[in-house]
């Protein structure tokens, strides 16, 4: 099963450069309650390594590149993020890992909920057991 779901983002191009608007509930299939970004990831560094019970996210690589592994407890897919004009959907109950960051990579995350540590599953075996029980 291919877990990779892209959302093509509108890109308004003119002689001054590009503008990419993202509107909650319109461009992406959820309202946006939180925005955060990852930057300054050290060479060889990795992020993620968790899933969420309820959170939906869109991940956009607005500079540089990295690889992302998605895992639903049964299938795994890997993808390269290197474009600012499309986002990768990370639904709830999908384990995700980000790695192979190039220098100066910036990952923008649009999230459907406020931050809640209790929504995280940080243990892979627990995640696999929960997802396979469904
Ligand atoms: P985490 O989600 O584990 O980061 P990553 O997925 O990039 O590896 O979060 C790292 C730390 O930051 C953790 O202590 C929780 C905190 N945090 C917040 O306080 N607010 C947020 O919106 C996020 C995403 C994380």
PDB file of C-alpha atoms and ligand atoms in Angstrom:
ATOM      1  CA  UNK A   1       0.000   0.000   0.000  1.00  0.00           C
ATOM      2  CA  UNK A   2       1.361   3.411  -0.950  1.00  0.00           C
ATOM      3  CA  UNK A   3       1.077   5.692   2.040  1.00  0.00           C
ATOM      4  CA  UNK A   4       2.276   8.760   0.161  1.00  0.00           C
ATOM      5  CA  UNK A   5      -0.438  11.367  -0.327  1.00  0.00           C
ATOM      6  CA  UNK A   6       0.693  14.657  -1.825  1.00  0.00           C
ATOM      7  CA  UNK A   7      -1.225  17.884  -1.841  1.00  0.00           C
ATOM      8  CA  UNK A   8      -0.214  20.188  -4.685  1.00  0.00           C
ATOM      9  CA  UNK A   9      -0.068  23.719  -3.370  1.00  0.00           C
ATOM     10  CA  UNK A  10      -1.040  26.759  -5.388  1.00  0.00           C
ATOM     11  CA  UNK A  11       2.047  28.647  -6.499  1.00  0.00           C
ATOM     12  CA  UNK A  12       1.619  32.276  -7.526  1.00  0.00           C
ATOM     13  CA  UNK A  13       4.624  33.108  -9.660  1.00  0.00           C
ATOM     14  CA  UNK A  14       5.627  36.469 -11.003  1.00  0.00           C
ATOM     15  CA  UNK A  15       8.838  38.301 -11.734  1.00  0.00           C
ATOM     16  CA  UNK A  16       9.371  38.850  -7.982  1.00  0.00           C
ATOM     17  CA  UNK A  17       9.339  35.148  -7.161  1.00  0.00           C
ATOM     18  CA  UNK A  18       6.826  32.644  -5.803  1.00  0.00           C
ATOM     19  CA  UNK A  19       4.045  32.884  -3.226  1.00  0.00           C
ATOM     20  CA  UNK A  20       2.442  29.686  -1.901  1.00  0.00           C
ATOM     21  CA  UNK A  21      -0.775  30.198   0.087  1.00  0.00           C
ATOM     22  CA  UNK A  22      -2.187  27.385   2.244  1.00  0.00           C
ATOM     23  CA  UNK A  23      -5.688  27.739   3.655  1.00  0.00           C
ATOM     24  CA  UNK A  24      -7.088  25.437   6.310  1.00  0.00           C
ATOM     25  CA  UNK A  25     -10.124  23.490   5.174  1.00  0.00           C
ATOM     26  CA  UNK A  26      -9.581  24.645   1.572  1.00  0.00           C
ATOM     27  CA  UNK A  27      -6.088  23.840   0.350  1.00  0.00           C
ATOM     28  CA  UNK A  28      -5.756  21.105   2.942  1.00  0.00           C
ATOM     29  CA  UNK A  29      -8.506  18.857   4.329  1.00  0.00           C
ATOM     30  CA  UNK A  30      -8.405  20.097   7.929  1.00  0.00           C
ATOM     31  CA  UNK A  31      -8.497  23.352   9.860  1.00  0.00           C
ATOM     32  CA  UNK A  32      -5.097  24.561  11.018  1.00  0.00           C
ATOM     33  CA  UNK A  33      -4.745  24.926  14.787  1.00  0.00           C
ATOM     34  CA  UNK A  34      -0.952  25.008  14.989  1.00  0.00           C
ATOM     35  CA  UNK A  35       2.037  25.821  12.812  1.00  0.00           C
ATOM     36  CA  UNK A  36       5.627  24.910  13.597  1.00  0.00           C
ATOM     37  CA  UNK A  37       8.807  24.407  11.678  1.00  0.00           C
ATOM     38  CA  UNK A  38      11.975  22.383  11.986  1.00  0.00           C
ATOM     39  CA  UNK A  39      15.283  23.911  11.009  1.00  0.00           C
ATOM     40  CA  UNK A  40      18.931  23.625  11.991  1.00  0.00           C
ATOM     41  CA  UNK A  41      18.811  19.833  11.987  1.00  0.00           C
ATOM     42  CA  UNK A  42      22.390  18.694  12.326  1.00  0.00           C
ATOM     43  CA  UNK A  43      24.103  16.617   9.646  1.00  0.00           C
ATOM     44  CA  UNK A  44      23.115  12.991  10.206  1.00  0.00           C
ATOM     45  CA  UNK A  45      20.264  14.088  12.479  1.00  0.00           C
ATOM     46  CA  UNK A  46      16.769  12.629  12.412  1.00  0.00           C
ATOM     47  CA  UNK A  47      13.386  13.772  13.733  1.00  0.00           C
ATOM     48  CA  UNK A  48       9.958  12.314  14.254  1.00  0.00           C
ATOM     49  CA  UNK A  49       9.948   8.655  15.319  1.00  0.00           C
ATOM     50  CA  UNK A  50       6.383   8.794  16.565  1.00  0.00           C
ATOM     51  CA  UNK A  51       2.748   8.634  15.507  1.00  0.00           C
ATOM     52  CA  UNK A  52      -0.288  10.530  16.754  1.00  0.00           C
ATOM     53  CA  UNK A  53      -3.625   9.147  17.883  1.00  0.00           C
ATOM     54  CA  UNK A  54      -5.685  11.973  16.359  1.00  0.00           C
ATOM     55  CA  UNK A  55      -3.447  14.636  14.808  1.00  0.00           C
ATOM     56  CA  UNK A  56      -3.380  15.266  11.062  1.00  0.00           C
ATOM     57  CA  UNK A  57      -0.480  17.195   9.590  1.00  0.00           C
ATOM     58  CA  UNK A  58       0.776  18.565   6.313  1.00  0.00           C
ATOM     59  CA  UNK A  59       4.563  18.639   5.929  1.00  0.00           C
ATOM     60  CA  UNK A  60       6.102  21.033   3.418  1.00  0.00           C
ATOM     61  CA  UNK A  61       9.821  21.227   2.758  1.00  0.00           C
ATOM     62  CA  UNK A  62      10.187  24.963   2.165  1.00  0.00           C
ATOM     63  CA  UNK A  63      13.968  24.791   1.796  1.00  0.00           C
ATOM     64  CA  UNK A  64      16.540  22.051   1.298  1.00  0.00           C
ATOM     65  CA  UNK A  65      15.516  18.398   1.293  1.00  0.00           C
ATOM     66  CA  UNK A  66      15.069  15.348   3.485  1.00  0.00           C
ATOM     67  CA  UNK A  67      13.672  11.838   3.333  1.00  0.00           C
ATOM     68  CA  UNK A  68      10.509  10.774   5.134  1.00  0.00           C
ATOM     69  CA  UNK A  69       9.472   7.277   6.108  1.00  0.00           C
ATOM     70  CA  UNK A  70       5.760   6.631   6.675  1.00  0.00           C
ATOM     71  CA  UNK A  71       4.540   3.437   8.338  1.00  0.00           C
ATOM     72  CA  UNK A  72       0.943   2.481   9.140  1.00  0.00           C
ATOM     73  CA  UNK A  73       1.896  -0.596  11.147  1.00  0.00           C
ATOM     74  CA  UNK A  74       1.657  -2.883   8.121  1.00  0.00           C
ATOM     75  CA  UNK A  75       3.141  -1.037   5.154  1.00  0.00           C
ATOM     76  CA  UNK A  76       6.034   1.374   4.849  1.00  0.00           C
ATOM     77  CA  UNK A  77       6.769   4.011   2.192  1.00  0.00           C
ATOM     78  CA  UNK A  78       9.694   6.344   1.805  1.00  0.00           C
ATOM     79  CA  UNK A  79       9.755   9.615  -0.063  1.00  0.00           C
ATOM     80  CA  UNK A  80      12.050  12.570  -0.707  1.00  0.00           C
ATOM     81  CA  UNK A  81      10.751  16.014   0.217  1.00  0.00           C
ATOM     82  CA  UNK A  82      12.455  18.714  -1.817  1.00  0.00           C
ATOM     83  CA  UNK A  83       9.731  21.006  -3.150  1.00  0.00           C
ATOM     84  CA  UNK A  84       8.004  23.980  -1.582  1.00  0.00           C
ATOM     85  CA  UNK A  85       4.946  23.658  -3.823  1.00  0.00           C
ATOM     86  CA  UNK A  86       3.596  20.371  -2.551  1.00  0.00           C
ATOM     87  CA  UNK A  87       2.936  18.983   0.884  1.00  0.00           C
ATOM     88  CA  UNK A  88       2.986  15.480   2.278  1.00  0.00           C
ATOM     89  CA  UNK A  89      -0.062  14.489   4.295  1.00  0.00           C
ATOM     90  CA  UNK A  90       0.709  12.761   7.573  1.00  0.00           C
ATOM     91  CA  UNK A  91      -2.602  11.438   8.888  1.00  0.00           C
ATOM     92  CA  UNK A  92      -3.209  10.199  12.392  1.00  0.00           C
ATOM     93  CA  UNK A  93      -1.879   6.730  13.243  1.00  0.00           C
ATOM     94  CA  UNK A  94       0.994   6.953  10.778  1.00  0.00           C
ATOM     95  CA  UNK A  95       4.479   6.520  12.215  1.00  0.00           C
ATOM     96  CA  UNK A  96       6.879   9.010  10.621  1.00  0.00           C
ATOM     97  CA  UNK A  97      10.630   9.476  10.589  1.00  0.00           C
ATOM     98  CA  UNK A  98      12.565  12.285   8.874  1.00  0.00           C
ATOM     99  CA  UNK A  99      16.257  11.961   8.045  1.00  0.00           C
ATOM    100  CA  UNK A 100      18.943  12.678   5.417  1.00  0.00           C
ATOM    101  CA  UNK A 101      18.466  16.400   5.917  1.00  0.00           C
ATOM    102  CA  UNK A 102      20.482  18.581   3.557  1.00  0.00           C
ATOM    103  CA  UNK A 103      22.091  21.725   4.951  1.00  0.00           C
ATOM    104  CA  UNK A 104      19.637  24.518   5.766  1.00  0.00           C
ATOM    105  CA  UNK A 105      16.522  22.372   5.367  1.00  0.00           C
ATOM    106  CA  UNK A 106      13.345  23.941   6.715  1.00  0.00           C
ATOM    107  CA  UNK A 107      10.302  21.712   7.252  1.00  0.00           C
ATOM    108  CA  UNK A 108       7.010  23.506   7.760  1.00  0.00           C
ATOM    109  CA  UNK A 109       4.290  21.593   9.619  1.00  0.00           C
ATOM    110  CA  UNK A 110       0.622  22.536   9.624  1.00  0.00           C
ATOM    111  CA  UNK A 111      -1.236  20.689  12.335  1.00  0.00           C
ATOM    112  CA  UNK A 112      -4.929  20.051  12.951  1.00  0.00           C
ATOM    113  CA  UNK A 113      -4.691  20.275  16.760  1.00  0.00           C
ATOM    114  CA  UNK A 114      -2.861  22.141  19.469  1.00  0.00           C
ATOM    115  CA  UNK A 115       0.189  20.464  20.950  1.00  0.00           C
ATOM    116  CA  UNK A 116      -0.648  17.578  23.281  1.00  0.00           C
ATOM    117  CA  UNK A 117       1.946  15.105  24.470  1.00  0.00           C
ATOM    118  CA  UNK A 118      -0.814  12.602  25.304  1.00  0.00           C
ATOM    119  CA  UNK A 119      -1.612  12.379  21.570  1.00  0.00           C
ATOM    120  CA  UNK A 120       1.864  10.963  20.847  1.00  0.00           C
ATOM    121  CA  UNK A 121       2.814   7.294  20.489  1.00  0.00           C
ATOM    122  CA  UNK A 122       6.584   7.304  20.815  1.00  0.00           C
ATOM    123  CA  UNK A 123       7.213   3.582  21.189  1.00  0.00           C
ATOM    124  CA  UNK A 124       7.242   1.757  17.837  1.00  0.00           C
ATOM    125  CA  UNK A 125       6.182  -1.635  19.222  1.00  0.00           C
ATOM    126  CA  UNK A 126       3.235  -0.039  21.004  1.00  0.00           C
ATOM    127  CA  UNK A 127       2.288   1.796  17.802  1.00  0.00           C
ATOM    128  CA  UNK A 128       2.416  -1.422  15.741  1.00  0.00           C
ATOM    129  CA  UNK A 129       0.321  -3.308  18.296  1.00  0.00           C
ATOM    130  CA  UNK A 130      -2.328  -0.571  18.437  1.00  0.00           C
ATOM    131  CA  UNK A 131      -2.508  -0.148  14.665  1.00  0.00           C
ATOM    132  CA  UNK A 132      -2.679  -3.888  13.966  1.00  0.00           C
ATOM    133  CA  UNK A 133      -5.452  -4.350  16.532  1.00  0.00           C
ATOM    134  CA  UNK A 134      -7.721  -2.037  14.519  1.00  0.00           C
TER     135      UNK A 134
HETATM  136  P1  LIG B   1       8.675  16.305  18.721  1.00  0.00           P
HETATM  137  O1  LIG B   1       7.298  16.364  18.192  1.00  0.00           O
HETATM  138  O2  LIG B   1       9.118  15.049  19.408  1.00  0.00           O
HETATM  139  O3  LIG B   1       9.724  16.667  17.566  1.00  0.00           O
HETATM  140  P2  LIG B   1      10.103  15.887  16.224  1.00  0.00           P
HETATM  141  O4  LIG B   1       8.883  15.222  15.703  1.00  0.00           O
HETATM  142  O5  LIG B   1      10.575  16.933  15.316  1.00  0.00           O
HETATM  143  O6  LIG B   1      11.195  14.927  16.494  1.00  0.00           O
HETATM  144  O7  LIG B   1       8.884  17.546  19.708  1.00  0.00           O
HETATM  145  C1  LIG B   1      10.136  17.889  20.263  1.00  0.00           C
HETATM  146  C2  LIG B   1       9.871  18.644  21.563  1.00  0.00           C
HETATM  147  O8  LIG B   1       9.158  19.856  21.293  1.00  0.00           O
HETATM  148  C3  LIG B   1       9.048  17.862  22.574  1.00  0.00           C
HETATM  149  O9  LIG B   1       9.569  18.128  23.868  1.00  0.00           O
HETATM  150  C4  LIG B   1       7.659  18.459  22.451  1.00  0.00           C
HETATM  151  C5  LIG B   1       7.925  19.880  22.023  1.00  0.00           C
HETATM  152  N1  LIG B   1       6.876  20.439  21.161  1.00  0.00           N
HETATM  153  C6  LIG B   1       6.100  21.485  21.623  1.00  0.00           C
HETATM  154  O10 LIG B   1       6.255  21.960  22.758  1.00  0.00           O
HETATM  155  N2  LIG B   1       5.140  21.999  20.802  1.00  0.00           N
HETATM  156  C7  LIG B   1       4.929  21.515  19.538  1.00  0.00           C
HETATM  157  O11 LIG B   1       4.041  22.024  18.812  1.00  0.00           O
HETATM  158  C8  LIG B   1       5.741  20.424  19.093  1.00  0.00           C
HETATM  159  C9  LIG B   1       5.551  19.834  17.709  1.00  0.00           C
HETATM  160  C10 LIG B   1       6.701  19.913  19.920  1.00  0.00           C
END
